[in-house]
């Protein structure tokens, strides 16, 4: 598994706006969409490509690149927080098929940070995919990774060519958990935050991504 840390200034500029408590709902949602688009382009830069030759209108051959897998993408939207992120990812992968998973975590205060959250999956619809497809699971916040582990369990059974996670903030703990069970999965994330608090929130994090996008 590779972790791609997207820590270039433009990513961090948008993440800083998302972290800021003063950022309102509309700006928060727009920031998520922008990050989704940028993360999508970054993922595209790490897909397999062929070197080809084309003939320009000048009748001259030019060497070029074709990313074959651009048309073999399936994006899983983990409702509801991932919806704006997926809107952005679709700008990078306009031909993507889409799956939907409605998952909710049971949040409660405990005396120490949880290592596992109770996750209820109430709806799931994943399109048929082939062995040539790449599955991108979009979830902006990976805390204990409990939701992600459930989804990885389902998506890995479909045996896509590659599984990629598109996230905005992942905890160190969540990344380690995913790496131990799914060593081949790649994670693209803008930040790796150090802690999870007693309610299962990433610290410093950005709060509840779903609430902040949808109000
Ligand atoms: N989900 C969120 O929206 N925020 C967190 O900090 C963790 C999970």
mmCIF file of C-alpha atoms and ligand atoms in Angstrom:
data_model
loop_
_atom_site.group_PDB
_atom_site.id
_atom_site.type_symbol
_atom_site.label_atom_id
_atom_site.label_comp_id
_atom_site.label_asym_id
_atom_site.label_seq_id
_atom_site.Cartn_x
_atom_site.Cartn_y
_atom_site.Cartn_z
ATOM 1 C CA UNK A 1 0.000 0.000 0.000
ATOM 2 C CA UNK A 2 1.163 3.460 -0.750
ATOM 3 C CA UNK A 3 0.035 6.579 1.040
ATOM 4 C CA UNK A 4 0.072 9.620 -1.250
ATOM 5 C CA UNK A 5 0.240 12.697 0.975
ATOM 6 C CA UNK A 6 -1.079 15.627 -1.057
ATOM 7 C CA UNK A 7 0.625 18.396 0.872
ATOM 8 C CA UNK A 8 1.315 20.924 -1.883
ATOM 9 C CA UNK A 9 0.323 24.547 -1.066
ATOM 10 C CA UNK A 10 -2.979 24.609 -2.984
ATOM 11 C CA UNK A 11 -4.206 21.452 -1.225
ATOM 12 C CA UNK A 12 -3.163 22.886 2.134
ATOM 13 C CA UNK A 13 -4.701 26.279 1.364
ATOM 14 C CA UNK A 14 -8.104 24.661 0.820
ATOM 15 C CA UNK A 15 -7.676 22.309 3.775
ATOM 16 C CA UNK A 16 -6.900 25.298 6.009
ATOM 17 C CA UNK A 17 -10.213 26.899 4.984
ATOM 18 C CA UNK A 18 -11.994 23.624 5.749
ATOM 19 C CA UNK A 19 -10.388 23.316 9.169
ATOM 20 C CA UNK A 20 -11.249 26.919 10.100
ATOM 21 C CA UNK A 21 -14.314 27.088 12.376
ATOM 22 C CA UNK A 22 -15.186 30.427 10.743
ATOM 23 C CA UNK A 23 -15.734 28.851 7.302
ATOM 24 C CA UNK A 24 -19.472 28.745 6.606
ATOM 25 C CA UNK A 25 -21.465 25.908 5.066
ATOM 26 C CA UNK A 26 -21.365 27.108 1.472
ATOM 27 C CA UNK A 27 -17.639 27.807 1.475
ATOM 28 C CA UNK A 28 -17.018 24.483 3.206
ATOM 29 C CA UNK A 29 -18.954 22.527 0.584
ATOM 30 C CA UNK A 30 -17.238 24.421 -2.246
ATOM 31 C CA UNK A 31 -13.832 23.687 -0.682
ATOM 32 C CA UNK A 32 -14.656 19.962 -0.565
ATOM 33 C CA UNK A 33 -15.651 20.025 -4.242
ATOM 34 C CA UNK A 34 -12.402 21.787 -5.170
ATOM 35 C CA UNK A 35 -10.348 19.287 -3.197
ATOM 36 C CA UNK A 36 -12.233 16.413 -4.847
ATOM 37 C CA UNK A 37 -11.270 17.752 -8.250
ATOM 38 C CA UNK A 38 -7.600 18.201 -7.276
ATOM 39 C CA UNK A 39 -7.396 14.786 -5.614
ATOM 40 C CA UNK A 40 -8.964 13.297 -8.755
ATOM 41 C CA UNK A 41 -6.282 14.855 -10.967
ATOM 42 C CA UNK A 42 -3.597 13.596 -8.605
ATOM 43 C CA UNK A 43 -5.036 10.071 -8.762
ATOM 44 C CA UNK A 44 -5.122 10.334 -12.584
ATOM 45 C CA UNK A 45 -1.402 11.159 -12.501
ATOM 46 C CA UNK A 46 -0.799 7.802 -10.815
ATOM 47 C CA UNK A 47 -2.731 5.590 -13.233
ATOM 48 C CA UNK A 48 -1.059 3.407 -15.883
ATOM 49 C CA UNK A 49 -0.494 5.047 -19.230
ATOM 50 C CA UNK A 50 0.750 4.191 -22.722
ATOM 51 C CA UNK A 51 3.092 6.247 -24.839
ATOM 52 C CA UNK A 52 1.431 6.839 -28.216
ATOM 53 C CA UNK A 53 2.018 8.772 -31.392
ATOM 54 C CA UNK A 54 -0.521 11.090 -32.983
ATOM 55 C CA UNK A 55 -0.414 13.176 -36.143
ATOM 56 C CA UNK A 56 -1.021 16.895 -35.616
ATOM 57 C CA UNK A 57 -2.855 19.148 -38.114
ATOM 58 C CA UNK A 58 0.607 20.046 -39.421
ATOM 59 C CA UNK A 59 0.989 16.479 -40.656
ATOM 60 C CA UNK A 60 3.746 15.879 -38.124
ATOM 61 C CA UNK A 61 3.959 13.034 -35.608
ATOM 62 C CA UNK A 62 3.983 13.952 -31.920
ATOM 63 C CA UNK A 63 4.657 11.663 -28.981
ATOM 64 C CA UNK A 64 1.883 11.616 -26.401
ATOM 65 C CA UNK A 65 0.318 9.823 -23.460
ATOM 66 C CA UNK A 66 -2.967 7.929 -23.130
ATOM 67 C CA UNK A 67 -4.190 7.022 -19.648
ATOM 68 C CA UNK A 68 -6.201 3.912 -20.466
ATOM 69 C CA UNK A 69 -7.908 3.591 -17.124
ATOM 70 C CA UNK A 70 -9.624 6.994 -17.238
ATOM 71 C CA UNK A 71 -12.679 5.212 -18.610
ATOM 72 C CA UNK A 72 -12.476 2.314 -16.138
ATOM 73 C CA UNK A 73 -13.241 4.136 -12.924
ATOM 74 C CA UNK A 74 -15.945 3.357 -10.376
ATOM 75 C CA UNK A 75 -16.347 5.852 -7.526
ATOM 76 C CA UNK A 76 -18.022 4.823 -4.275
ATOM 77 C CA UNK A 77 -19.752 7.727 -2.525
ATOM 78 C CA UNK A 78 -19.877 7.123 1.234
ATOM 79 C CA UNK A 79 -22.965 9.132 2.174
ATOM 80 C CA UNK A 80 -23.356 11.749 3.131
ATOM 81 C CA UNK A 81 -20.014 13.425 3.820
ATOM 82 C CA UNK A 82 -18.366 12.282 0.579
ATOM 83 C CA UNK A 83 -20.997 13.808 -1.743
ATOM 84 C CA UNK A 84 -19.175 17.141 -2.405
ATOM 85 C CA UNK A 85 -15.856 15.288 -2.708
ATOM 86 C CA UNK A 86 -17.409 12.995 -5.313
ATOM 87 C CA UNK A 87 -18.792 15.999 -7.187
ATOM 88 C CA UNK A 88 -15.176 17.163 -7.560
ATOM 89 C CA UNK A 89 -13.804 13.706 -8.396
ATOM 90 C CA UNK A 90 -16.320 13.466 -11.231
ATOM 91 C CA UNK A 91 -14.708 16.515 -12.865
ATOM 92 C CA UNK A 92 -11.517 14.473 -13.139
ATOM 93 C CA UNK A 93 -13.319 11.239 -14.082
ATOM 94 C CA UNK A 94 -16.461 12.296 -15.987
ATOM 95 C CA UNK A 95 -17.026 8.779 -17.335
ATOM 96 C CA UNK A 96 -16.960 7.115 -13.903
ATOM 97 C CA UNK A 97 -19.579 4.667 -12.761
ATOM 98 C CA UNK A 98 -20.879 5.407 -9.285
ATOM 99 C CA UNK A 99 -21.714 3.329 -6.260
ATOM 100 C CA UNK A 100 -23.432 4.571 -3.116
ATOM 101 C CA UNK A 101 -23.084 3.412 0.482
ATOM 102 C CA UNK A 102 -25.163 4.966 3.272
ATOM 103 C CA UNK A 103 -23.228 4.430 6.467
ATOM 104 C CA UNK A 104 -23.638 6.002 9.865
ATOM 105 C CA UNK A 105 -21.405 5.710 12.911
ATOM 106 C CA UNK A 106 -22.868 5.442 16.387
ATOM 107 C CA UNK A 107 -21.175 8.281 18.207
ATOM 108 C CA UNK A 108 -20.862 8.308 21.970
ATOM 109 C CA UNK A 109 -18.498 9.726 24.545
ATOM 110 C CA UNK A 110 -16.139 7.174 26.044
ATOM 111 C CA UNK A 111 -13.325 7.474 28.558
ATOM 112 C CA UNK A 112 -10.618 6.937 25.935
ATOM 113 C CA UNK A 113 -10.376 7.279 22.154
ATOM 114 C CA UNK A 114 -12.270 4.450 20.449
ATOM 115 C CA UNK A 115 -10.375 1.995 18.268
ATOM 116 C CA UNK A 116 -13.580 0.834 16.629
ATOM 117 C CA UNK A 117 -16.954 2.501 16.012
ATOM 118 C CA UNK A 118 -20.285 0.799 15.576
ATOM 119 C CA UNK A 119 -21.235 1.330 11.927
ATOM 120 C CA UNK A 120 -24.668 0.810 10.458
ATOM 121 C CA UNK A 121 -24.923 0.388 6.696
ATOM 122 C CA UNK A 122 -28.499 1.077 5.637
ATOM 123 C CA UNK A 123 -28.158 1.169 1.857
ATOM 124 C CA UNK A 124 -25.637 0.012 -0.661
ATOM 125 C CA UNK A 125 -25.704 -0.055 -4.435
ATOM 126 C CA UNK A 126 -22.483 -0.789 -6.292
ATOM 127 C CA UNK A 127 -22.558 -1.098 -10.087
ATOM 128 C CA UNK A 128 -21.177 -4.177 -11.825
ATOM 129 C CA UNK A 129 -17.500 -3.750 -12.407
ATOM 130 C CA UNK A 130 -14.955 -5.746 -14.373
ATOM 131 C CA UNK A 131 -11.474 -6.902 -13.438
ATOM 132 C CA UNK A 132 -10.113 -3.949 -15.443
ATOM 133 C CA UNK A 133 -11.908 -1.370 -13.327
ATOM 134 C CA UNK A 134 -10.391 0.790 -10.626
ATOM 135 C CA UNK A 135 -12.513 1.409 -7.545
ATOM 136 C CA UNK A 136 -12.096 4.775 -5.837
ATOM 137 C CA UNK A 137 -13.719 4.891 -2.397
ATOM 138 C CA UNK A 138 -14.384 8.509 -1.419
ATOM 139 C CA UNK A 139 -14.595 9.319 2.272
ATOM 140 C CA UNK A 140 -13.223 12.685 3.428
ATOM 141 C CA UNK A 141 -12.585 11.630 7.044
ATOM 142 C CA UNK A 142 -10.940 8.343 8.051
ATOM 143 C CA UNK A 143 -10.831 8.196 11.840
ATOM 144 C CA UNK A 144 -10.947 4.654 13.270
ATOM 145 C CA UNK A 145 -11.479 3.385 9.684
ATOM 146 C CA UNK A 146 -14.428 1.258 10.898
ATOM 147 C CA UNK A 147 -16.658 2.418 8.033
ATOM 148 C CA UNK A 148 -13.848 2.089 5.499
ATOM 149 C CA UNK A 149 -13.029 -1.466 6.609
ATOM 150 C CA UNK A 150 -16.660 -2.504 6.018
ATOM 151 C CA UNK A 151 -16.671 -0.936 2.565
ATOM 152 C CA UNK A 152 -13.275 -2.380 1.670
ATOM 153 C CA UNK A 153 -14.618 -5.796 2.616
ATOM 154 C CA UNK A 154 -17.451 -5.421 0.103
ATOM 155 C CA UNK A 155 -15.488 -3.746 -2.678
ATOM 156 C CA UNK A 156 -12.522 -6.131 -2.503
ATOM 157 C CA UNK A 157 -14.892 -9.054 -3.123
ATOM 158 C CA UNK A 158 -15.620 -7.538 -6.553
ATOM 159 C CA UNK A 159 -11.896 -7.937 -7.353
ATOM 160 C CA UNK A 160 -11.258 -4.650 -9.144
ATOM 161 C CA UNK A 161 -7.853 -4.107 -10.713
ATOM 162 C CA UNK A 162 -6.979 -1.593 -8.029
ATOM 163 C CA UNK A 163 -8.617 0.003 -4.981
ATOM 164 C CA UNK A 164 -7.856 3.626 -4.152
ATOM 165 C CA UNK A 165 -9.131 5.633 -1.180
ATOM 166 C CA UNK A 166 -9.717 9.363 -1.730
ATOM 167 C CA UNK A 167 -9.700 11.160 1.592
ATOM 168 C CA UNK A 168 -9.073 14.647 2.974
ATOM 169 C CA UNK A 169 -7.918 13.833 6.518
ATOM 170 C CA UNK A 170 -6.922 10.381 7.714
ATOM 171 C CA UNK A 171 -5.761 9.494 11.210
ATOM 172 C CA UNK A 172 -2.485 7.659 11.707
ATOM 173 C CA UNK A 173 -4.440 4.932 13.481
ATOM 174 C CA UNK A 174 -6.915 4.510 10.597
ATOM 175 C CA UNK A 175 -4.165 4.282 7.994
ATOM 176 C CA UNK A 176 -2.335 1.606 9.982
ATOM 177 C CA UNK A 177 -5.540 -0.405 10.374
ATOM 178 C CA UNK A 178 -6.194 -0.313 6.615
ATOM 179 C CA UNK A 179 -2.564 -1.098 5.790
ATOM 180 C CA UNK A 180 -2.552 -4.178 8.033
ATOM 181 C CA UNK A 181 -5.629 -5.772 6.462
ATOM 182 C CA UNK A 182 -5.479 -4.396 2.898
ATOM 183 C CA UNK A 183 -1.797 -3.944 2.023
ATOM 184 C CA UNK A 184 -2.533 -3.358 -1.692
ATOM 185 C CA UNK A 185 -4.932 -0.435 -1.223
ATOM 186 C CA UNK A 186 -3.592 3.049 -2.033
ATOM 187 C CA UNK A 187 -4.633 6.071 0.045
ATOM 188 C CA UNK A 188 -4.636 9.623 -1.306
ATOM 189 C CA UNK A 189 -5.056 12.123 1.517
ATOM 190 C CA UNK A 190 -4.315 15.792 2.107
ATOM 191 C CA UNK A 191 -3.377 15.353 5.766
ATOM 192 C CA UNK A 192 -2.554 12.653 8.290
ATOM 193 C CA UNK A 193 -3.702 13.900 11.679
ATOM 194 C CA UNK A 194 -2.232 12.436 14.869
ATOM 195 C CA UNK A 195 -5.188 11.877 17.190
ATOM 196 C CA UNK A 196 -8.741 10.673 17.630
ATOM 197 C CA UNK A 197 -10.732 12.102 20.542
ATOM 198 C CA UNK A 198 -13.062 10.284 22.951
ATOM 199 C CA UNK A 199 -16.035 10.812 20.608
ATOM 200 C CA UNK A 200 -14.243 9.362 17.593
ATOM 201 C CA UNK A 201 -13.400 12.680 15.927
ATOM 202 C CA UNK A 202 -10.072 13.326 14.258
ATOM 203 C CA UNK A 203 -7.936 15.948 16.068
ATOM 204 C CA UNK A 204 -7.239 18.660 15.022
ATOM 205 C CA UNK A 205 -9.481 17.579 12.136
ATOM 206 C CA UNK A 206 -12.235 19.793 10.782
ATOM 207 C CA UNK A 207 -15.242 18.687 12.789
ATOM 208 C CA UNK A 208 -18.142 16.762 11.304
ATOM 209 C CA UNK A 209 -17.656 16.892 7.525
ATOM 210 C CA UNK A 210 -21.284 15.954 6.807
ATOM 211 C CA UNK A 211 -22.737 18.586 9.144
ATOM 212 C CA UNK A 212 -20.399 21.275 7.880
ATOM 213 C CA UNK A 213 -21.246 20.565 4.202
ATOM 214 C CA UNK A 214 -24.973 20.140 4.639
ATOM 215 C CA UNK A 215 -25.810 22.250 7.673
HETATM 216 N N1 LIG B 1 -16.169 11.942 10.502
HETATM 217 C C1 LIG B 1 -16.118 13.295 10.494
HETATM 218 O O1 LIG B 1 -16.921 13.947 9.826
HETATM 219 N N2 LIG B 1 -15.198 13.916 11.266
HETATM 220 C C2 LIG B 1 -14.283 13.235 12.008
HETATM 221 O O2 LIG B 1 -13.466 13.881 12.662
HETATM 222 C C3 LIG B 1 -14.335 11.830 11.986
HETATM 223 C C4 LIG B 1 -15.274 11.207 11.227
#
